[in-house]
């Protein structure tokens, strides 16, 4: 009789546990439903429609296959914008990661007084885009502050927005805008590393560089992945400043994919715009998956 009671009690507990887990899952889905509905309506459905439109004509009626993709690849403006965007990402992302990590390490060394420095580096994120554009026009104008400094040192003036220097102005803008944000992410990753690991490394005779190489960097791998992906995505937001400073058709050195997409949108060239956007989304997805796969192997 006692065995039957024990089996019945165990079955009852198992049923109650399954019911609780099921009810928790339903509750979680209920809380996630509004967010999922927003993502579905504002992102997934529009993106699916963009992919569909890339295979149809401008009106979205006649199926044209891969003609839009062929037209995009053979377009000289697209090749110029893609080259500049690739160059911009290849230069800015490593620089941003190194500079922001270096600043985070320095700030962590002065921990009792680092609140002021954190706030200082985060200030660019709080500055409105219009104010940034006004500041850049004052600094990089032909008669602006930058050329005044060059003339003071008897150097030739530079046409910052009408020459190849425009690209480096864009690079500087991106670094200035995003360094503080990445610094906070690095600090969060550094704070998650246990001090006992550094104490053990110190006991084993490791110096600061060895502690950084064999303790800090391996523990920062998840943070490296997040920071790299966010930096890549944020690199496409620099278009706002570039557009307001130099317009829809800036110097060739800073003509990015965002400029091209904006111009095709104004011209209502929906087919090529959809094809180019789909290609860009696939490339970004592949890059993100490669980053995640590389970091997972390191783990």
Coordinates of C-alpha atoms in Angstrom, one line a residue:
X1 CA 0.0 0.0 0.0
X2 CA 2.8 2.3 0.8
X3 CA 4.5 1.6 -2.5
X4 CA 1.3 2.5 -4.3
X5 CA 1.0 5.7 -2.3
X6 CA 4.6 6.6 -3.1
X7 CA 4.2 6.0 -6.8
X8 CA 0.9 8.0 -6.8
X9 CA 2.7 10.9 -5.0
X10 CA 5.6 10.8 -7.4
X11 CA 3.3 10.8 -10.4
X12 CA 1.4 13.7 -8.9
X13 CA 4.5 15.7 -8.3
X14 CA 5.7 15.0 -11.9
X15 CA 2.3 16.2 -13.2
X16 CA 2.4 19.3 -11.1
X17 CA 5.9 20.1 -12.2
X18 CA 5.0 19.7 -15.8
X19 CA 2.0 21.9 -15.3
X20 CA 4.0 24.6 -13.6
X21 CA 6.6 24.5 -16.4
X22 CA 3.9 24.7 -19.0
X23 CA 2.2 27.5 -17.3
X24 CA 5.5 29.4 -16.9
X25 CA 6.1 28.9 -20.7
X26 CA 2.7 30.2 -21.5
X27 CA 3.3 33.2 -19.2
X28 CA 6.7 33.9 -20.9
X29 CA 5.1 33.7 -24.3
X30 CA 2.4 36.1 -23.2
X31 CA 5.0 38.7 -22.1
X32 CA 7.0 38.1 -25.3
X33 CA 4.1 38.3 -27.6
X34 CA 4.0 42.2 -27.9
X35 CA 7.7 42.4 -28.6
X36 CA 7.5 39.6 -31.2
X37 CA 4.4 41.2 -32.8
X38 CA 6.4 44.5 -33.1
X39 CA 9.4 42.7 -34.6
X40 CA 7.1 40.8 -37.0
X41 CA 5.2 43.9 -38.1
X42 CA 8.0 46.4 -38.4
X43 CA 11.0 44.2 -39.4
X44 CA 10.3 40.7 -40.6
X45 CA 7.3 41.3 -42.8
X46 CA 8.8 44.5 -44.4
X47 CA 12.1 42.6 -45.0
X48 CA 10.3 39.7 -46.6
X49 CA 8.5 42.1 -48.8
X50 CA 11.8 43.7 -49.7
X51 CA 13.2 40.4 -50.8
X52 CA 10.1 39.7 -52.8
X53 CA 10.3 43.1 -54.5
X54 CA 13.9 42.5 -55.5
X55 CA 12.6 39.8 -58.0
X56 CA 9.9 42.0 -59.5
X57 CA 9.8 45.2 -61.5
X58 CA 9.3 48.7 -60.0
X59 CA 5.5 48.2 -59.8
X60 CA 6.0 44.9 -58.0
X61 CA 3.8 43.1 -60.6
X62 CA 6.0 41.5 -63.3
X63 CA 8.6 38.9 -62.3
X64 CA 12.0 39.8 -63.6
X65 CA 14.2 37.2 -61.8
X66 CA 17.8 38.3 -61.1
X67 CA 17.8 41.3 -63.3
X68 CA 17.8 43.8 -60.4
X69 CA 20.8 42.0 -58.8
X70 CA 22.7 42.0 -62.1
X71 CA 21.9 45.7 -62.5
X72 CA 23.1 46.5 -59.0
X73 CA 26.4 44.5 -59.4
X74 CA 27.2 46.2 -62.8
X75 CA 26.3 49.7 -61.4
X76 CA 29.4 51.9 -61.1
X77 CA 27.9 53.9 -58.2
X78 CA 27.2 50.7 -56.3
X79 CA 30.8 49.5 -56.7
X80 CA 32.1 52.8 -55.5
X81 CA 29.8 52.9 -52.5
X82 CA 30.5 49.3 -51.7
X83 CA 34.3 49.8 -51.9
X84 CA 34.1 52.9 -49.7
X85 CA 31.8 51.2 -47.2
X86 CA 34.1 48.1 -47.0
X87 CA 37.1 50.4 -46.5
X88 CA 35.3 52.4 -43.9
X89 CA 34.4 49.3 -41.9
X90 CA 37.8 47.7 -42.2
X91 CA 39.5 50.8 -40.8
X92 CA 37.0 52.0 -38.2
X93 CA 36.0 48.7 -36.5
X94 CA 39.6 47.7 -35.5
X95 CA 40.4 51.2 -34.5
X96 CA 37.3 51.6 -32.4
X97 CA 37.8 48.3 -30.7
X98 CA 41.4 49.1 -29.8
X99 CA 40.8 52.7 -28.7
X100 CA 37.7 51.9 -26.6
X101 CA 39.4 48.9 -24.9
X102 CA 42.5 51.0 -24.2
X103 CA 40.4 53.7 -22.6
X104 CA 38.4 51.2 -20.6
X105 CA 41.6 49.7 -19.2
X106 CA 42.9 53.1 -18.3
X107 CA 39.7 54.1 -16.6
X108 CA 39.6 50.9 -14.7
X109 CA 43.0 51.6 -13.3
X110 CA 41.7 54.9 -11.8
X111 CA 38.5 53.3 -10.4
X112 CA 38.0 55.7 -7.4
X113 CA 37.8 58.7 -9.8
X114 CA 36.5 57.2 -13.0
X115 CA 32.9 58.4 -12.9
X116 CA 33.8 61.8 -14.4
X117 CA 35.8 60.1 -17.2
X118 CA 32.9 57.8 -18.0
X119 CA 30.5 60.8 -18.3
X120 CA 33.0 62.7 -20.4
X121 CA 33.4 59.9 -23.0
X122 CA 29.6 59.3 -23.1
X123 CA 28.8 63.0 -23.9
X124 CA 29.1 62.6 -27.7
X125 CA 26.2 60.2 -27.6
X126 CA 24.0 62.9 -26.0
X127 CA 24.9 65.6 -28.5
X128 CA 22.1 65.9 -31.2
X129 CA 23.1 65.2 -34.8
X130 CA 22.2 68.7 -35.9
X131 CA 24.7 70.1 -33.3
X132 CA 27.4 67.7 -34.5
X133 CA 26.9 68.9 -38.1
X134 CA 27.1 72.5 -37.0
X135 CA 30.3 71.8 -35.1
X136 CA 31.8 70.0 -38.0
X137 CA 31.0 72.8 -40.4
X138 CA 32.8 75.2 -38.0
X139 CA 35.8 73.0 -37.6
X140 CA 36.2 71.6 -41.2
X141 CA 35.1 74.5 -43.3
X142 CA 37.6 76.0 -45.7
X143 CA 38.0 78.9 -43.3
X144 CA 37.3 76.8 -40.3
X145 CA 39.2 76.0 -37.1
X146 CA 41.2 73.1 -38.6
X147 CA 42.6 75.1 -41.4
X148 CA 43.3 78.0 -39.0
X149 CA 45.4 75.7 -37.0
X150 CA 47.3 74.4 -40.1
X151 CA 47.9 78.0 -41.2
X152 CA 49.3 78.8 -37.7
X153 CA 51.9 76.2 -38.2
X154 CA 52.6 77.4 -41.8
X155 CA 51.0 74.4 -43.4
X156 CA 48.8 74.3 -46.5
X157 CA 45.0 74.5 -46.0
X158 CA 43.0 71.4 -46.7
X159 CA 39.7 71.2 -48.4
X160 CA 38.4 68.7 -45.9
X161 CA 34.9 68.1 -47.4
X162 CA 35.9 68.4 -51.1
X163 CA 38.9 66.0 -51.2
X164 CA 40.0 62.6 -50.0
X165 CA 40.3 64.1 -46.5
X166 CA 36.4 63.8 -46.3
X167 CA 36.8 60.1 -45.7
X168 CA 39.0 60.7 -42.7
X169 CA 36.6 63.3 -41.3
X170 CA 33.9 60.6 -41.5
X171 CA 36.2 58.1 -39.7
X172 CA 36.9 60.7 -37.0
X173 CA 33.2 61.3 -36.6
X174 CA 32.4 57.6 -36.2
X175 CA 35.2 57.1 -33.6
X176 CA 34.3 60.2 -31.7
X177 CA 30.6 59.2 -31.6
X178 CA 31.0 55.6 -30.6
X179 CA 34.1 55.3 -28.4
X180 CA 32.2 56.1 -25.2
X181 CA 29.5 53.6 -25.9
X182 CA 32.0 50.8 -26.5
X183 CA 34.0 51.8 -23.5
X184 CA 31.0 51.1 -21.3
X185 CA 30.6 47.7 -22.8
X186 CA 34.2 46.9 -22.3
X187 CA 34.0 48.0 -18.7
X188 CA 31.0 45.7 -18.1
X189 CA 33.0 42.8 -19.5
X190 CA 36.1 43.7 -17.4
X191 CA 34.0 43.9 -14.2
X192 CA 32.7 40.4 -14.8
X193 CA 36.2 38.9 -14.6
X194 CA 36.9 37.5 -11.1
X195 CA 39.8 39.0 -9.2
X196 CA 40.8 35.6 -8.1
X197 CA 42.0 34.8 -11.6
X198 CA 44.4 37.8 -11.5
X199 CA 45.5 36.8 -8.0
X200 CA 46.3 33.3 -9.2
X201 CA 48.2 34.7 -12.2
X202 CA 50.1 37.0 -9.9
X203 CA 51.0 34.1 -7.7
X204 CA 52.3 32.1 -10.7
X205 CA 54.6 35.0 -11.6
X206 CA 52.6 36.6 -14.4
X207 CA 53.3 40.2 -15.2
X208 CA 50.7 42.7 -16.3
X209 CA 51.0 41.9 -20.0
X210 CA 50.8 38.2 -19.4
X211 CA 47.8 38.7 -17.1
X212 CA 46.1 40.7 -19.9
X213 CA 47.0 38.1 -22.6
X214 CA 46.1 34.9 -20.7
X215 CA 43.4 36.1 -18.3
X216 CA 41.7 39.3 -19.6
X217 CA 41.5 38.5 -23.3
X218 CA 40.1 35.0 -23.0
X219 CA 37.5 36.1 -20.5
X220 CA 36.5 39.0 -22.8
X221 CA 35.7 36.8 -25.8
X222 CA 31.9 37.1 -25.3
X223 CA 32.3 40.9 -24.9
X224 CA 34.5 41.0 -28.0
X225 CA 31.7 39.4 -30.0
X226 CA 29.0 41.7 -28.8
X227 CA 31.1 44.9 -29.2
X228 CA 32.3 43.9 -32.7
X229 CA 28.7 43.2 -33.9
X230 CA 27.3 46.4 -32.4
X231 CA 30.2 48.4 -33.8
X232 CA 29.5 46.9 -37.3
X233 CA 25.8 47.8 -37.1
X234 CA 26.6 51.3 -35.7
X235 CA 28.9 52.0 -38.6
X236 CA 25.9 52.3 -40.9
X237 CA 24.4 55.1 -38.6
X238 CA 27.2 57.5 -39.5
X239 CA 25.2 58.3 -42.7
X240 CA 23.2 60.9 -40.8
X241 CA 26.2 63.1 -40.1
X242 CA 27.6 62.5 -43.6
X243 CA 24.3 63.4 -45.3
X244 CA 23.7 66.6 -43.3
X245 CA 27.3 67.8 -43.7
X246 CA 27.9 67.0 -47.4
X247 CA 24.5 66.2 -48.8
X248 CA 23.2 63.3 -51.0
X249 CA 26.2 63.5 -53.3
X250 CA 29.4 64.1 -51.2
X251 CA 33.0 63.6 -52.4
X252 CA 33.6 60.2 -53.9
X253 CA 35.8 59.1 -50.9
X254 CA 32.9 59.3 -48.5
X255 CA 30.1 58.1 -50.8
X256 CA 28.7 55.1 -48.9
X257 CA 26.0 52.5 -49.5
X258 CA 23.6 54.5 -47.4
X259 CA 24.0 57.5 -49.8
X260 CA 23.3 55.2 -52.8
X261 CA 20.2 53.6 -51.1
X262 CA 18.9 57.1 -50.2
X263 CA 19.3 58.3 -53.8
X264 CA 17.6 55.2 -55.2
X265 CA 14.8 55.7 -52.8
X266 CA 14.3 59.3 -53.9
X267 CA 14.3 58.1 -57.5
X268 CA 11.8 55.4 -56.6
X269 CA 14.1 52.7 -58.0
X270 CA 12.5 50.1 -55.8
X271 CA 13.7 47.0 -57.6
X272 CA 17.4 47.8 -57.4
X273 CA 17.1 49.3 -53.9
X274 CA 15.4 46.1 -52.7
X275 CA 18.1 43.9 -54.4
X276 CA 21.0 45.9 -52.9
X277 CA 19.3 45.9 -49.4
X278 CA 18.9 42.1 -49.6
X279 CA 22.5 41.7 -50.6
X280 CA 23.7 43.9 -47.8
X281 CA 21.5 42.0 -45.3
X282 CA 23.0 38.7 -46.4
X283 CA 26.5 40.0 -46.2
X284 CA 26.0 41.3 -42.7
X285 CA 24.4 38.1 -41.6
X286 CA 27.3 36.1 -42.9
X287 CA 29.8 38.4 -41.1
X288 CA 27.9 38.1 -37.8
X289 CA 27.7 34.3 -38.1
X290 CA 31.4 34.1 -38.8
X291 CA 32.2 36.3 -35.8
X292 CA 30.0 34.1 -33.6
X293 CA 31.5 30.9 -35.0
X294 CA 35.1 32.1 -34.5
X295 CA 34.4 33.1 -30.9
X296 CA 32.6 29.8 -30.2
X297 CA 35.6 27.9 -31.4
X298 CA 37.8 29.9 -29.1
X299 CA 35.5 29.1 -26.1

